[in-house]
Coordinates of C-alpha atoms (C1' of nucleotides) in Angstrom, one line a residue:
Chain A
M11 CA 0.0 0.0 0.0
T12 CA 0.9 3.5 -0.5
P13 CA 1.6 5.4 2.9
R14 CA 0.0 8.9 2.9
A15 CA -0.6 11.4 5.7
G16 CA -3.9 12.0 4.2
K17 CA -5.2 13.3 0.9
R18 CA -3.1 16.6 1.2
P19 CA 0.5 16.4 0.0
V20 CA 2.8 16.2 2.9
Y21 CA 4.8 19.3 1.8
L22 CA 1.7 21.4 2.0
P23 CA 0.7 20.8 5.7
G24 CA -2.9 21.8 6.5
R25 CA -3.5 24.6 8.9
R26 CA -6.1 25.3 11.4
E27 CA -8.6 27.7 10.3
L28 CA -8.0 31.3 10.8
S29 CA -9.5 33.2 13.5
A30 CA -11.7 36.3 12.8
R31 CA -9.1 38.4 14.4
Q32 CA -6.4 36.8 12.4
R33 CA -8.2 37.6 9.1
E34 CA -8.4 41.3 10.1
E35 CA -4.8 41.6 11.0
V36 CA -3.9 40.1 7.6
C37 CA -5.9 42.8 5.9
V38 CA -4.1 45.5 8.0
G39 CA -0.8 44.1 7.0
A40 CA -1.8 43.8 3.3
I41 CA -2.3 47.6 3.3
L42 CA 0.5 48.6 5.4
T43 CA 3.0 46.5 3.3
Q44 CA 2.2 48.4 0.1
N45 CA 5.5 49.4 -1.4
T46 CA 7.4 48.9 1.8
N47 CA 9.7 46.2 3.4
W48 CA 8.0 43.8 5.9
G49 CA 10.2 45.0 8.8
N50 CA 8.9 48.6 8.7
V51 CA 5.4 47.1 8.7
E52 CA 6.0 44.8 11.7
S53 CA 7.0 47.7 14.0
A54 CA 3.8 49.4 12.9
L55 CA 1.8 46.3 13.8
V56 CA 3.5 46.0 17.2
R57 CA 2.6 49.6 17.9
L58 CA -1.1 49.0 16.8
N59 CA -1.3 45.9 18.8
E60 CA 0.2 47.7 22.0
A61 CA -2.5 50.3 21.5
R62 CA -5.2 47.6 21.2
A63 CA -5.9 49.0 17.7
L64 CA -5.3 46.1 15.5
G65 CA -8.9 45.1 15.0
L66 CA -11.3 46.6 12.4
K67 CA -13.6 48.0 15.1
E68 CA -10.7 49.5 16.9
L69 CA -9.2 51.1 13.8
R70 CA -12.7 52.4 12.8
A71 CA -13.0 54.2 16.2
L72 CA -9.4 55.5 16.3
P73 CA -8.9 59.1 15.6
L74 CA -7.1 59.6 12.2
R75 CA -4.1 61.5 13.6
R76 CA -3.7 58.9 16.3
L77 CA -3.6 56.1 13.7
E78 CA -1.1 58.0 11.6
S79 CA 1.2 58.4 14.5
L80 CA 1.0 54.6 15.3
I81 CA 1.8 53.4 11.8
R82 CA 4.4 56.1 10.9
T83 CA 7.2 53.6 10.4
S84 CA 5.5 51.9 7.7
G85 CA 5.8 54.8 5.4
Y86 CA 3.1 56.7 3.4
F87 CA 1.5 57.0 6.8
R88 CA -1.1 59.6 5.9
Q89 CA -2.4 57.7 2.9
K90 CA -2.2 54.3 4.7
A91 CA -4.2 55.6 7.7
K92 CA -6.9 56.9 5.4
K93 CA -6.9 53.5 3.6
L94 CA -7.2 51.5 6.9
K95 CA -10.1 53.6 8.0
L96 CA -11.8 53.1 4.7
F97 CA -11.2 49.4 4.6
A98 CA -12.3 48.9 8.2
R99 CA -15.5 50.9 7.7
H100 CA -16.4 49.1 4.5
A101 CA -15.7 45.6 5.8
L102 CA -17.5 46.1 9.0
G103 CA -20.5 47.2 7.1
R104 CA -20.5 43.6 5.4
G105 CA -20.3 41.3 8.4
S106 CA -17.4 39.1 9.3
L107 CA -14.5 38.9 6.9
K108 CA -15.0 35.1 6.4
E109 CA -18.6 35.5 5.4
W110 CA -18.0 38.5 3.3
L111 CA -15.0 37.1 1.5
S112 CA -16.6 33.8 0.7
G113 CA -19.2 35.3 -1.8
D114 CA -18.7 35.2 -5.5
L115 CA -15.0 35.7 -6.2
R116 CA -15.1 38.0 -9.1
E117 CA -17.6 40.2 -7.4
R118 CA -15.6 40.4 -4.2
R119 CA -12.5 41.3 -6.1
E120 CA -14.2 44.1 -8.0
E121 CA -15.7 45.3 -4.8
L122 CA -12.2 45.4 -3.1
L123 CA -10.8 47.1 -6.2
G124 CA -13.5 49.7 -5.9
L125 CA -12.1 50.8 -2.6
W126 CA -9.8 53.7 -2.5
G127 CA -6.3 52.5 -1.6
V128 CA -6.8 48.9 -2.6
G129 CA -5.3 47.9 -5.9
P130 CA -4.7 44.4 -7.5
E131 CA -2.1 43.2 -5.2
T132 CA -3.8 44.3 -2.1
A133 CA -7.2 43.0 -3.2
D134 CA -5.7 39.6 -4.1
S135 CA -3.8 39.3 -0.7
V136 CA -7.0 39.9 1.0
L137 CA -8.7 37.3 -0.9
L138 CA -6.0 34.7 -0.5
Y139 CA -4.7 35.2 3.0
A140 CA -7.7 36.5 4.7
G141 CA -10.4 34.8 2.7
E142 CA -8.6 31.7 1.7
R143 CA -9.8 32.1 -1.9
P144 CA -7.9 30.6 -4.7
V145 CA -6.3 33.9 -6.2
F146 CA -2.6 34.0 -7.0
V147 CA -1.1 37.1 -5.5
V148 CA 1.3 38.8 -8.0
D149 CA 3.9 41.2 -6.5
A150 CA 7.0 43.0 -7.7
Y151 CA 8.9 39.9 -7.1
T152 CA 6.6 37.8 -9.1
L153 CA 6.8 40.2 -12.1
R154 CA 10.4 40.5 -11.8
I155 CA 11.1 36.7 -11.8
G156 CA 8.5 35.9 -14.3
G157 CA 9.5 38.8 -16.5
R158 CA 13.2 37.7 -16.5
L159 CA 12.2 34.1 -17.3
G160 CA 10.2 35.3 -20.2
W161 CA 6.8 34.1 -18.7
F162 CA 5.1 37.5 -19.0
G163 CA 5.8 41.2 -19.2
Q164 CA 7.6 42.8 -16.2
T165 CA 4.5 45.1 -15.6
D166 CA 1.4 43.0 -16.7
Y167 CA -0.3 41.9 -13.5
D168 CA -3.2 40.4 -15.1
R169 CA -1.1 38.3 -17.6
A170 CA 1.0 37.2 -14.8
Q171 CA -1.8 36.2 -12.7
R172 CA -3.5 34.2 -15.7
F173 CA -0.2 32.6 -16.5
L174 CA 0.2 31.3 -12.9
Q175 CA -3.3 30.1 -12.1
G176 CA -3.4 28.5 -15.5
G177 CA -0.3 26.5 -14.9
L178 CA -0.9 25.5 -11.2
P179 CA -3.5 23.4 -9.5
R180 CA -6.3 25.6 -8.2
S181 CA -5.2 25.4 -4.6
V182 CA -5.1 27.8 -1.7
P183 CA -2.1 26.4 0.1
L184 CA -0.3 25.8 -3.1
Y185 CA -0.7 29.5 -4.1
N186 CA 0.4 30.4 -0.7
E187 CA 3.5 28.3 -0.8
F188 CA 4.5 29.0 -4.5
H189 CA 4.3 32.7 -3.8
A190 CA 6.4 32.3 -0.7
L191 CA 9.1 30.4 -2.7
L192 CA 9.0 33.2 -5.3
V193 CA 9.7 35.7 -2.5
A194 CA 12.7 33.5 -1.3
H195 CA 14.1 33.3 -4.7
A196 CA 13.8 36.9 -5.4
K197 CA 15.7 37.6 -2.2
R198 CA 18.4 35.2 -2.8
H199 CA 19.1 35.6 -6.4
C200 CA 16.5 37.4 -8.5
R201 CA 17.3 40.8 -6.9
T202 CA 17.0 44.3 -8.6
T203 CA 20.6 43.6 -9.8
P204 CA 20.4 39.7 -10.5
V205 CA 22.6 37.4 -8.6
C206 CA 23.1 34.6 -11.2
A207 CA 25.7 32.7 -9.6
G208 CA 24.1 29.6 -8.2
C209 CA 20.7 30.5 -9.2
P210 CA 18.6 27.2 -9.8
V211 CA 17.1 28.4 -12.9
R212 CA 19.8 30.0 -14.5
R213 CA 19.7 28.0 -17.7
L214 CA 16.1 28.9 -18.2
C215 CA 16.7 32.7 -17.9
R216 CA 18.0 35.5 -20.2
H217 CA 20.3 36.7 -17.4
G218 CA 21.8 33.3 -16.6
S219 CA 22.0 32.0 -20.2
K220 CA 24.2 34.8 -21.4
K221 CA 26.8 34.2 -18.8
Chain B
dC4 C1' 24.6 59.7 0.5
dA5 C1' 22.1 57.1 -3.1
dC6 C1' 19.1 53.6 -3.4
dC7 C1' 15.6 50.4 -2.6
dA8 C1' 11.8 48.1 -0.4
dG9 C1' 6.3 42.4 -1.7
dG10 C1' 1.7 49.7 -4.4
dA11 C1' -1.8 52.8 -5.6
dA12 C1' -4.0 57.0 -7.3
dT13 C1' -3.7 60.8 -10.3
dG14 C1' -2.5 63.5 -14.2
dT15 C1' -0.8 63.8 -18.9
dA16 C1' -0.4 62.6 -24.0
Chain C
dT11 C1' -3.0 52.5 -23.2
dA12 C1' 1.4 53.8 -21.3
dC13 C1' 4.3 56.5 -18.5
dA14 C1' 5.6 60.0 -15.0
dT15 C1' 4.8 61.8 -10.5
dT16 C1' 3.5 61.8 -5.7
dC17 C1' 3.3 59.7 -1.4
dA18 C1' 7.5 58.7 3.3
dT19 C1' 10.0 55.7 6.5
dG20 C1' 13.9 52.8 7.6
dG21 C1' 17.8 49.7 6.1
dT22 C1' 22.0 48.9 3.5

DNA sequence: CACCAGGAATGTA
DNA sequence: TACATTCATGGT
């Protein structure tokens, strides 16, 4: 017989379902991380947590100026404070994130994109990480790697998303893992100025093939 | 000191 | 449609 841990591949361990609070924190992180490194976001999240203001209801109730000061280290703090307030107000008006995000996928995505401050990457991050919906999150790393490999253009979000979703099994944990691997690869090799020495896909890439 | 980091909105041609 | 500019802090 073939020994298996379950029907899920062992390299994609199942996770306990997200709590309502965790879903909210994921959304906050998705907005704060826009065009900023995660380290700067983390310190902002810590400050929000210390102020007991990490939940959507708390954020909605928080004075704008106070919110701005708490998230200052994440950069673009005035814009992001406004984005958080708008997101919190909208989401709270639609019930729990779990229920809201489980509706028709295209409708929810369009609804998110209609919010000021929510673009494609943020919308898809909310859907995948907070809603556990099967949407591939394309980011700057994804575009850089795929662009260099010739998978799609360096700036075409929708093409990149279709390419990846078309080439991978439609699976939330797999999208999650694959994206994490892209991030790791971008940091190790596929940097702004590529480090091709030792790159595992060097021969598949323009940068690698021409020495 | 220059540059970059897991974007998005707005204005212009 | 395709760019350019603006927003802003912290690390290297």
